[in-house]
Short mmCIF file of C-alpha atoms in Angstrom, two decimals:
data_model
loop_
_atom_site.label_atom_id
_atom_site.label_comp_id
_atom_site.label_asym_id
_atom_site.label_seq_id
_atom_site.Cartn_x
_atom_site.Cartn_y
_atom_site.Cartn_z
CA VAL A 1 -55.53 -83.80 0.98
CA GLY A 2 -55.10 -80.30 2.32
CA SER A 3 -54.19 -78.81 -1.04
CA HIS A 4 -57.76 -79.20 -2.20
CA ARG A 5 -59.06 -76.93 0.53
CA SER A 6 -59.20 -73.34 -0.47
CA ALA A 7 -62.37 -71.88 1.05
CA GLY A 8 -62.20 -69.68 4.11
CA THR A 9 -63.82 -66.70 5.75
CA ALA A 10 -62.76 -64.01 8.16
CA ALA A 11 -64.35 -66.11 10.89
CA GLY A 12 -62.11 -69.04 9.99
CA PRO A 13 -61.84 -71.80 7.47
CA LYS A 14 -65.12 -73.14 6.17
CA ARG A 15 -65.23 -76.88 5.93
CA GLY A 16 -67.04 -78.55 3.08
CA SER A 17 -69.11 -81.67 3.63
CA LEU A 18 -71.06 -84.21 1.63
CA ILE A 19 -74.31 -86.01 2.25
CA VAL A 20 -75.63 -88.49 -0.29
CA VAL A 21 -79.34 -89.32 -0.38
CA GLY A 22 -81.81 -91.34 -2.42
CA THR A 23 -85.07 -90.03 -3.84
CA GLY A 24 -86.60 -93.49 -4.18
CA TYR A 25 -89.37 -93.57 -6.75
CA LEU A 26 -92.65 -91.63 -7.12
CA VAL A 27 -91.18 -88.12 -7.05
CA GLY A 28 -90.67 -87.10 -3.39
CA GLY A 29 -93.08 -89.61 -1.93
CA MET A 30 -90.34 -92.00 -0.86
CA VAL A 31 -87.81 -89.51 0.47
CA PRO A 32 -87.10 -89.96 4.20
CA LEU A 33 -87.50 -86.84 6.36
CA LEU A 34 -83.78 -86.60 7.11
CA ALA A 35 -82.91 -86.84 3.41
CA ARG A 36 -85.49 -84.20 2.56
CA ASP A 37 -83.95 -81.94 5.17
CA ALA A 38 -80.47 -82.55 3.72
CA ILE A 39 -81.76 -81.70 0.24
CA ALA A 40 -83.39 -78.48 1.42
CA GLN A 41 -80.48 -77.28 3.56
CA ALA A 42 -77.60 -77.98 1.21
CA GLU A 43 -75.63 -75.04 -0.08
CA LYS A 44 -75.30 -76.95 -3.33
CA LEU A 45 -77.54 -79.76 -4.54
CA LEU A 46 -76.39 -82.08 -7.31
CA CYS A 47 -78.69 -84.74 -8.58
CA SER A 48 -79.24 -87.51 -11.08
CA VAL A 49 -82.86 -88.56 -11.24
CA GLY A 50 -84.77 -90.38 -13.92
CA ASP A 51 -87.68 -88.06 -14.56
CA PRO A 52 -88.26 -84.32 -14.96
CA ILE A 53 -90.89 -84.01 -12.24
CA THR A 54 -88.54 -85.27 -9.53
CA GLN A 55 -85.96 -82.86 -10.93
CA HIS A 56 -88.52 -80.06 -10.68
CA TRP A 57 -89.47 -81.11 -7.15
CA LEU A 58 -85.84 -81.07 -6.05
CA ALA A 59 -85.38 -77.59 -7.54
CA SER A 60 -88.47 -76.40 -5.67
CA LEU A 61 -86.86 -77.54 -2.39
CA ASN A 62 -83.45 -76.18 -3.23
CA PRO A 63 -82.88 -73.64 -6.01
CA THR A 64 -79.19 -74.58 -6.25
CA ALA A 65 -80.20 -77.95 -7.76
CA GLU A 66 -78.08 -78.96 -10.72
CA SER A 67 -78.62 -82.11 -12.76
CA LEU A 68 -75.68 -84.38 -13.42
CA ASN A 69 -77.48 -86.18 -16.25
CA ASP A 70 -75.67 -84.18 -18.92
CA ALA A 71 -72.59 -86.23 -18.02
CA TYR A 72 -74.16 -89.04 -20.08
CA ALA A 73 -73.60 -88.98 -23.80
CA PRO A 74 -74.32 -91.56 -26.48
CA GLY A 75 -71.34 -93.88 -26.87
CA LYS A 76 -69.52 -92.42 -23.84
CA PRO A 77 -68.20 -95.03 -21.38
CA ARG A 78 -70.33 -94.94 -18.27
CA ARG A 79 -67.31 -95.38 -16.00
CA GLU A 80 -66.08 -92.05 -17.36
CA THR A 81 -69.51 -90.52 -16.74
CA TYR A 82 -69.51 -91.74 -13.15
CA ARG A 83 -66.02 -90.38 -12.47
CA GLU A 84 -67.12 -87.06 -13.93
CA MET A 85 -70.24 -87.02 -11.73
CA ALA A 86 -68.14 -87.73 -8.63
CA GLU A 87 -65.77 -84.89 -9.50
CA ARG A 88 -68.68 -82.50 -10.01
CA ILE A 89 -70.05 -83.48 -6.61
CA LEU A 90 -66.67 -82.96 -4.95
CA ALA A 91 -65.89 -79.59 -6.53
CA PRO A 92 -68.24 -77.54 -4.30
CA VAL A 93 -67.22 -79.64 -1.26
CA ARG A 94 -63.63 -78.51 -1.86
CA GLN A 95 -64.91 -74.93 -2.05
CA GLY A 96 -66.16 -75.34 1.51
CA LYS A 97 -69.83 -75.89 0.74
CA ARG A 98 -72.31 -78.19 2.43
CA VAL A 99 -73.17 -80.40 -0.52
CA CYS A 100 -76.00 -82.86 -1.04
CA ALA A 101 -75.98 -85.39 -3.88
CA ALA A 102 -79.32 -87.03 -4.68
CA PHE A 103 -79.84 -90.12 -6.83
CA TYR A 104 -83.10 -91.87 -7.61
CA GLY A 105 -83.72 -95.13 -5.80
CA HIS A 106 -81.24 -96.06 -3.05
CA PRO A 107 -78.07 -93.98 -3.33
CA GLY A 108 -75.81 -96.85 -2.34
CA ILE A 109 -77.23 -99.67 -4.46
CA LEU A 110 -76.17 -99.91 -8.10
CA VAL A 111 -74.83 -96.36 -7.94
CA ASP A 112 -71.14 -95.99 -8.74
CA PRO A 113 -70.81 -92.19 -8.61
CA SER A 114 -72.18 -91.94 -5.06
CA HIS A 115 -69.60 -94.41 -3.74
CA LEU A 116 -66.81 -92.79 -5.74
CA ALA A 117 -67.69 -89.37 -4.32
CA MET A 118 -68.03 -90.71 -0.76
CA ARG A 119 -64.66 -92.48 -0.87
CA GLN A 120 -62.87 -89.51 -2.40
CA ALA A 121 -64.43 -87.03 0.04
CA ARG A 122 -63.36 -89.11 3.02
CA GLN A 123 -59.91 -89.65 1.56
CA GLU A 124 -59.54 -85.88 1.33
CA GLY A 125 -60.68 -85.45 4.93
CA TYR A 126 -64.18 -84.09 4.39
CA PRO A 127 -67.11 -85.35 6.44
CA ALA A 128 -69.24 -87.55 4.20
CA ARG A 129 -72.40 -89.41 5.01
CA MET A 130 -74.83 -91.53 3.02
CA LEU A 131 -78.48 -92.01 3.97
CA PRO A 132 -80.37 -95.11 2.85
CA GLY A 133 -83.20 -94.74 0.40
CA ILE A 134 -85.91 -96.90 -1.13
CA SER A 135 -84.49 -99.17 -3.81
CA ALA A 136 -86.05 -100.75 -6.89
CA GLU A 137 -85.91 -104.06 -5.05
CA ASP A 138 -87.89 -102.63 -2.14
CA CYS A 139 -90.59 -101.59 -4.60
CA LEU A 140 -90.46 -104.96 -6.37
CA TRP A 141 -91.38 -106.98 -3.30
CA VAL A 142 -94.28 -104.68 -2.53
CA ASP A 143 -95.56 -104.73 -6.11
CA LEU A 144 -95.25 -108.52 -6.31
CA GLY A 145 -96.95 -108.91 -2.93
CA LEU A 146 -94.18 -111.20 -1.72
CA ASP A 147 -92.11 -111.47 1.42
CA PRO A 148 -88.67 -112.50 0.17
CA SER A 149 -87.80 -114.08 3.50
CA ASP A 150 -90.09 -116.90 2.40
CA HIS A 151 -87.53 -119.06 0.52
CA GLY A 152 -84.82 -116.37 0.88
CA TRP A 153 -83.53 -114.35 -2.04
CA GLN A 154 -80.48 -113.49 -4.04
CA SER A 155 -79.97 -110.43 -6.18
CA PHE A 156 -77.29 -109.59 -8.72
CA GLU A 157 -76.44 -107.05 -11.34
CA ALA A 158 -77.12 -109.03 -14.53
CA THR A 159 -73.77 -108.58 -16.27
CA ASP A 160 -71.95 -109.40 -13.03
CA PHE A 161 -74.16 -112.48 -12.61
CA LEU A 162 -73.14 -113.77 -16.04
CA VAL A 163 -69.49 -112.75 -16.23
CA HIS A 164 -68.64 -114.12 -12.80
CA ARG A 165 -70.93 -117.14 -13.18
CA ARG A 166 -72.43 -116.40 -9.77
CA GLY A 167 -73.87 -119.49 -8.24
CA HIS A 168 -77.44 -119.23 -7.04
CA ASP A 169 -80.04 -121.42 -5.40
CA SER A 170 -82.98 -121.97 -7.75
CA ARG A 171 -85.12 -122.78 -4.71
CA SER A 172 -84.85 -119.12 -3.62
CA HIS A 173 -86.16 -115.93 -5.22
CA LEU A 174 -83.74 -114.51 -7.80
CA VAL A 175 -83.61 -110.82 -8.77
CA LEU A 176 -81.43 -109.57 -11.64
CA PHE A 177 -80.91 -105.86 -12.24
CA GLN A 178 -80.02 -104.03 -15.42
CA ILE A 179 -81.12 -106.82 -17.74
CA GLY A 180 -81.52 -104.32 -20.57
CA SER A 181 -77.87 -103.28 -20.58
CA ILE A 182 -76.04 -106.59 -20.26
CA GLY A 183 -72.46 -106.35 -21.45
CA VAL A 184 -72.77 -102.69 -22.45
CA GLY A 185 -70.32 -100.28 -20.82
CA VAL A 186 -71.35 -97.13 -22.68
CA TYR A 187 -74.48 -95.02 -22.61
CA LEU A 188 -76.95 -95.56 -25.43
CA GLN A 189 -80.03 -93.53 -26.25
CA ARG A 190 -82.47 -96.33 -26.93
CA PRO A 191 -84.77 -98.43 -24.72
CA LEU A 192 -82.97 -101.81 -24.92
CA TRP A 193 -79.20 -101.70 -25.06
CA SER A 194 -78.47 -105.36 -25.81
CA ARG A 195 -80.88 -107.97 -27.15
CA ARG A 196 -77.89 -110.30 -27.44
CA GLY A 197 -77.09 -109.98 -23.73
CA LEU A 198 -80.71 -110.72 -22.87
CA LYS A 199 -80.56 -113.89 -24.98
CA VAL A 200 -77.38 -115.02 -23.22
CA LEU A 201 -79.04 -114.42 -19.85
CA MET A 202 -82.04 -116.52 -20.90
CA GLU A 203 -79.76 -119.35 -22.06
CA VAL A 204 -77.85 -119.35 -18.77
CA LEU A 205 -81.04 -119.32 -16.69
CA LEU A 206 -82.39 -122.21 -18.77
CA GLU A 207 -79.55 -124.29 -17.33
CA SER A 208 -81.37 -124.04 -13.97
CA TYR A 209 -85.04 -123.58 -14.87
CA PRO A 210 -87.43 -125.11 -17.42
CA PRO A 211 -88.48 -122.89 -20.37
CA GLN A 212 -92.08 -122.70 -19.12
CA HIS A 213 -91.01 -121.34 -15.71
CA GLU A 214 -92.85 -118.03 -15.29
CA VAL A 215 -90.67 -114.98 -14.72
CA VAL A 216 -91.53 -111.30 -14.29
CA VAL A 217 -90.04 -108.35 -16.14
CA TYR A 218 -90.47 -105.54 -13.62
CA GLN A 219 -90.21 -101.80 -13.70
CA ALA A 220 -91.15 -99.57 -10.78
CA ALA A 221 -93.32 -96.59 -11.63
CA LEU A 222 -91.31 -93.38 -11.43
CA LEU A 223 -94.41 -91.19 -11.29
CA PRO A 224 -97.75 -91.73 -9.56
CA VAL A 225 -99.53 -91.26 -12.90
CA LEU A 226 -97.56 -94.08 -14.54
CA GLN A 227 -98.17 -97.79 -14.22
CA THR A 228 -95.75 -100.22 -12.60
CA ARG A 229 -94.76 -102.83 -15.18
CA LEU A 230 -95.18 -106.47 -14.16
CA ASP A 231 -94.92 -108.51 -17.35
CA ARG A 232 -95.29 -112.21 -16.64
CA LEU A 233 -93.90 -114.56 -19.28
CA PRO A 234 -92.30 -117.99 -19.65
CA LEU A 235 -88.53 -117.88 -19.22
CA GLY A 236 -88.14 -119.40 -22.69
CA LYS A 237 -89.57 -116.20 -24.20
CA LEU A 238 -87.34 -113.77 -22.32
CA ALA A 239 -85.01 -113.13 -25.25
CA ARG A 240 -87.90 -111.64 -27.24
CA ALA A 241 -89.58 -109.83 -24.35
CA GLU A 242 -90.20 -106.10 -24.19
CA VAL A 243 -87.30 -105.08 -21.99
CA ASN A 244 -85.63 -101.73 -21.51
CA VAL A 245 -82.68 -100.36 -19.61
CA ALA A 246 -84.84 -99.82 -16.52
CA SER A 247 -86.12 -103.42 -16.39
CA THR A 248 -85.44 -105.84 -13.55
CA LEU A 249 -86.01 -109.59 -13.81
CA TYR A 250 -87.67 -111.56 -11.04
CA VAL A 251 -87.37 -115.36 -11.13
CA PRO A 252 -89.53 -117.21 -8.59
CA PRO A 253 -88.26 -120.29 -6.77
CA LEU A 254 -88.56 -123.55 -8.67
CA ALA A 255 -89.67 -125.54 -5.64
CA PRO A 256 -89.42 -125.29 -1.87
CA ALA A 257 -86.15 -126.48 -0.38
CA PRO A 258 -86.50 -129.78 1.49
CA ARG A 259 -86.35 -129.59 5.25
CA ASP A 260 -83.22 -131.06 6.79
CA ALA A 261 -84.61 -133.15 9.64
CA VAL A 262 -81.18 -133.72 11.17
CA MET A 263 -80.48 -130.00 11.27
CA ALA A 264 -83.94 -129.28 12.66
CA ALA A 265 -83.34 -131.81 15.42
CA ARG A 266 -79.93 -130.30 16.10
CA LEU A 267 -81.58 -126.91 16.55
CA GLY A 268 -84.26 -128.38 18.76
CA ILE A 269 -87.07 -127.58 16.36
CA GLY A 270 -87.54 -131.06 14.98
CA MET B 1 -110.04 -70.67 -23.36
CA ALA B 2 -108.19 -72.50 -20.62
CA ARG B 3 -105.66 -70.44 -18.75
CA ARG B 4 -102.16 -71.42 -19.81
CA LYS B 5 -100.17 -73.09 -17.04
CA SER B 6 -96.43 -73.49 -16.81
CA PRO B 7 -95.05 -77.03 -16.52
CA SER B 8 -94.47 -76.18 -12.86
CA ALA B 9 -98.23 -76.46 -12.29
CA LEU B 10 -98.20 -79.91 -13.85
CA ALA B 11 -95.12 -80.83 -11.83
CA LYS B 12 -96.73 -79.63 -8.61
CA PHE B 13 -99.89 -81.60 -9.35
CA VAL B 14 -97.95 -84.85 -9.91
CA ALA B 15 -95.66 -84.21 -6.94
CA ASP B 16 -98.73 -83.63 -4.75
CA LEU B 17 -100.10 -87.01 -5.82
CA ALA B 18 -96.85 -88.57 -4.65
CA THR B 19 -96.69 -86.82 -1.30
CA ASP B 20 -100.32 -86.34 -0.25
CA CYS B 21 -102.36 -89.51 0.36
CA ARG B 22 -105.68 -87.67 0.24
CA LYS B 23 -104.90 -86.12 -3.13
CA TRP B 24 -103.79 -89.49 -4.44
CA GLU B 25 -107.04 -91.11 -3.28
CA ASP B 26 -109.06 -88.31 -4.90
CA TYR B 27 -107.13 -88.75 -8.16
CA VAL B 28 -107.61 -92.51 -8.23
CA ALA B 29 -111.32 -92.12 -7.49
CA ASP B 30 -111.90 -89.48 -10.16
CA PRO B 31 -108.87 -88.35 -12.20
CA ASP B 32 -110.85 -85.82 -14.23
CA ALA B 33 -112.29 -84.11 -11.15
CA ALA B 34 -108.86 -83.99 -9.50
CA MET B 35 -107.26 -82.46 -12.59
CA LYS B 36 -110.10 -79.97 -12.94
CA ALA B 37 -109.72 -78.95 -9.28
CA ALA B 38 -106.00 -78.37 -9.93
CA ARG B 39 -106.96 -76.19 -12.92
CA LEU B 40 -104.77 -78.11 -15.33
CA SER B 41 -105.12 -77.13 -18.96
CA THR B 42 -106.79 -79.37 -21.54
CA LYS B 43 -103.37 -80.24 -22.94
CA GLU B 44 -101.96 -81.11 -19.53
CA LYS B 45 -104.97 -83.29 -18.74
CA SER B 46 -104.50 -85.05 -22.05
CA ILE B 47 -100.81 -85.67 -21.33
CA LEU B 48 -101.57 -87.21 -17.94
CA ARG B 49 -104.51 -89.27 -19.20
CA SER B 50 -102.24 -90.80 -21.83
CA GLY B 51 -100.11 -92.51 -19.17
CA ASP B 52 -97.30 -92.12 -21.70
CA TRP B 53 -94.02 -91.27 -19.98
CA GLN B 54 -92.54 -89.85 -23.18
CA LYS B 55 -95.35 -87.29 -23.49
CA ILE B 56 -94.98 -86.33 -19.84
CA TYR B 57 -91.21 -85.99 -20.09
CA SER B 58 -91.50 -84.00 -23.32
CA ALA B 59 -93.74 -81.47 -21.57
CA PHE B 60 -90.70 -80.60 -19.47
CA GLY B 61 -88.31 -80.39 -22.37
CA TRP B 62 -86.70 -83.77 -21.75
CA GLY B 63 -85.90 -85.31 -25.07
CA HIS B 64 -84.67 -81.98 -26.39
CA ASP B 65 -81.78 -80.85 -24.20
CA HIS B 66 -81.94 -83.97 -22.02
CA PRO B 67 -81.52 -87.52 -23.31
CA ILE B 68 -84.98 -89.07 -23.10
CA VAL B 69 -84.75 -92.41 -21.39
CA GLN B 70 -86.79 -93.88 -18.59
CA GLN B 71 -83.87 -94.29 -16.26
CA PHE B 72 -80.20 -93.52 -16.13
CA PRO B 73 -78.19 -96.51 -14.94
CA HIS B 74 -75.67 -95.54 -12.30
CA ARG B 75 -73.66 -98.73 -12.37
CA SER B 76 -71.37 -100.45 -14.83
CA ASP B 77 -69.94 -103.94 -14.31
#
């Protein structure tokens, strides 16, 4: 939309642009070189990261760094927060600036404001690009010491998993994100946002797994001086587990899937 | 009396651990020696030794003008 464009110089109109990057976890240790370059070279850096040291590190690379975290407020709908974040990202783009938006983890996974900003920027005709980052799930497989391609895996946002009754194969790995905020659409300033939602999740999983099935409540370390959390417990105790809004649930496969001999023969590997 | 350091010294120390394998190995092998070499104050060493994210975040003012949580979810269903 041309009406949004107002910036220009004597040398000609200056075109704003957007690049969205992820900071992974562990401060800057998981930032790809290209993303680091985008962070450093941006004329305006906007960010939403989960710890003050990453925030400090970003500001050391680019003094224009501005946190978007003040868009959260207790009781405020998060959809509203995400729209506000996207608008704040787009404002300097419309002024003709080269803008970088940085989010912890992977910027395109479980991140509404990055996608909102990307879509809107492109709709308005600005160049917009997203670079992949290291997600919580990437860290989870490393910290569990597992290769998810053994048995295959499925991952869901926990509320989405429940509300849409997503089918899953209990013979594969199952990963559920945001188990501490199930059914909560606002921002709350406490560690666990819904014990009730966690209990419902446990009850639904118990339809597919026995109560003694061991699960893992996982939380990637944000800083190198903090410990990764890998709390192993029986599924039947999940409702009372120490869970917070940053927790992810890993459910191992119940049993290996049987081999289909007919299919194997059909593929010539029988 | 230990020389007072700004939180930026603490931030740089932690960021170095995340981006410099050698420094990380030195820290894991002997945290006290690594913190001493970085000239962190007694208070800063105590904060890091605690392994308590709330203490670390508080050292940077988070929890005062910033909501103090471990992560900010970026997705709603």
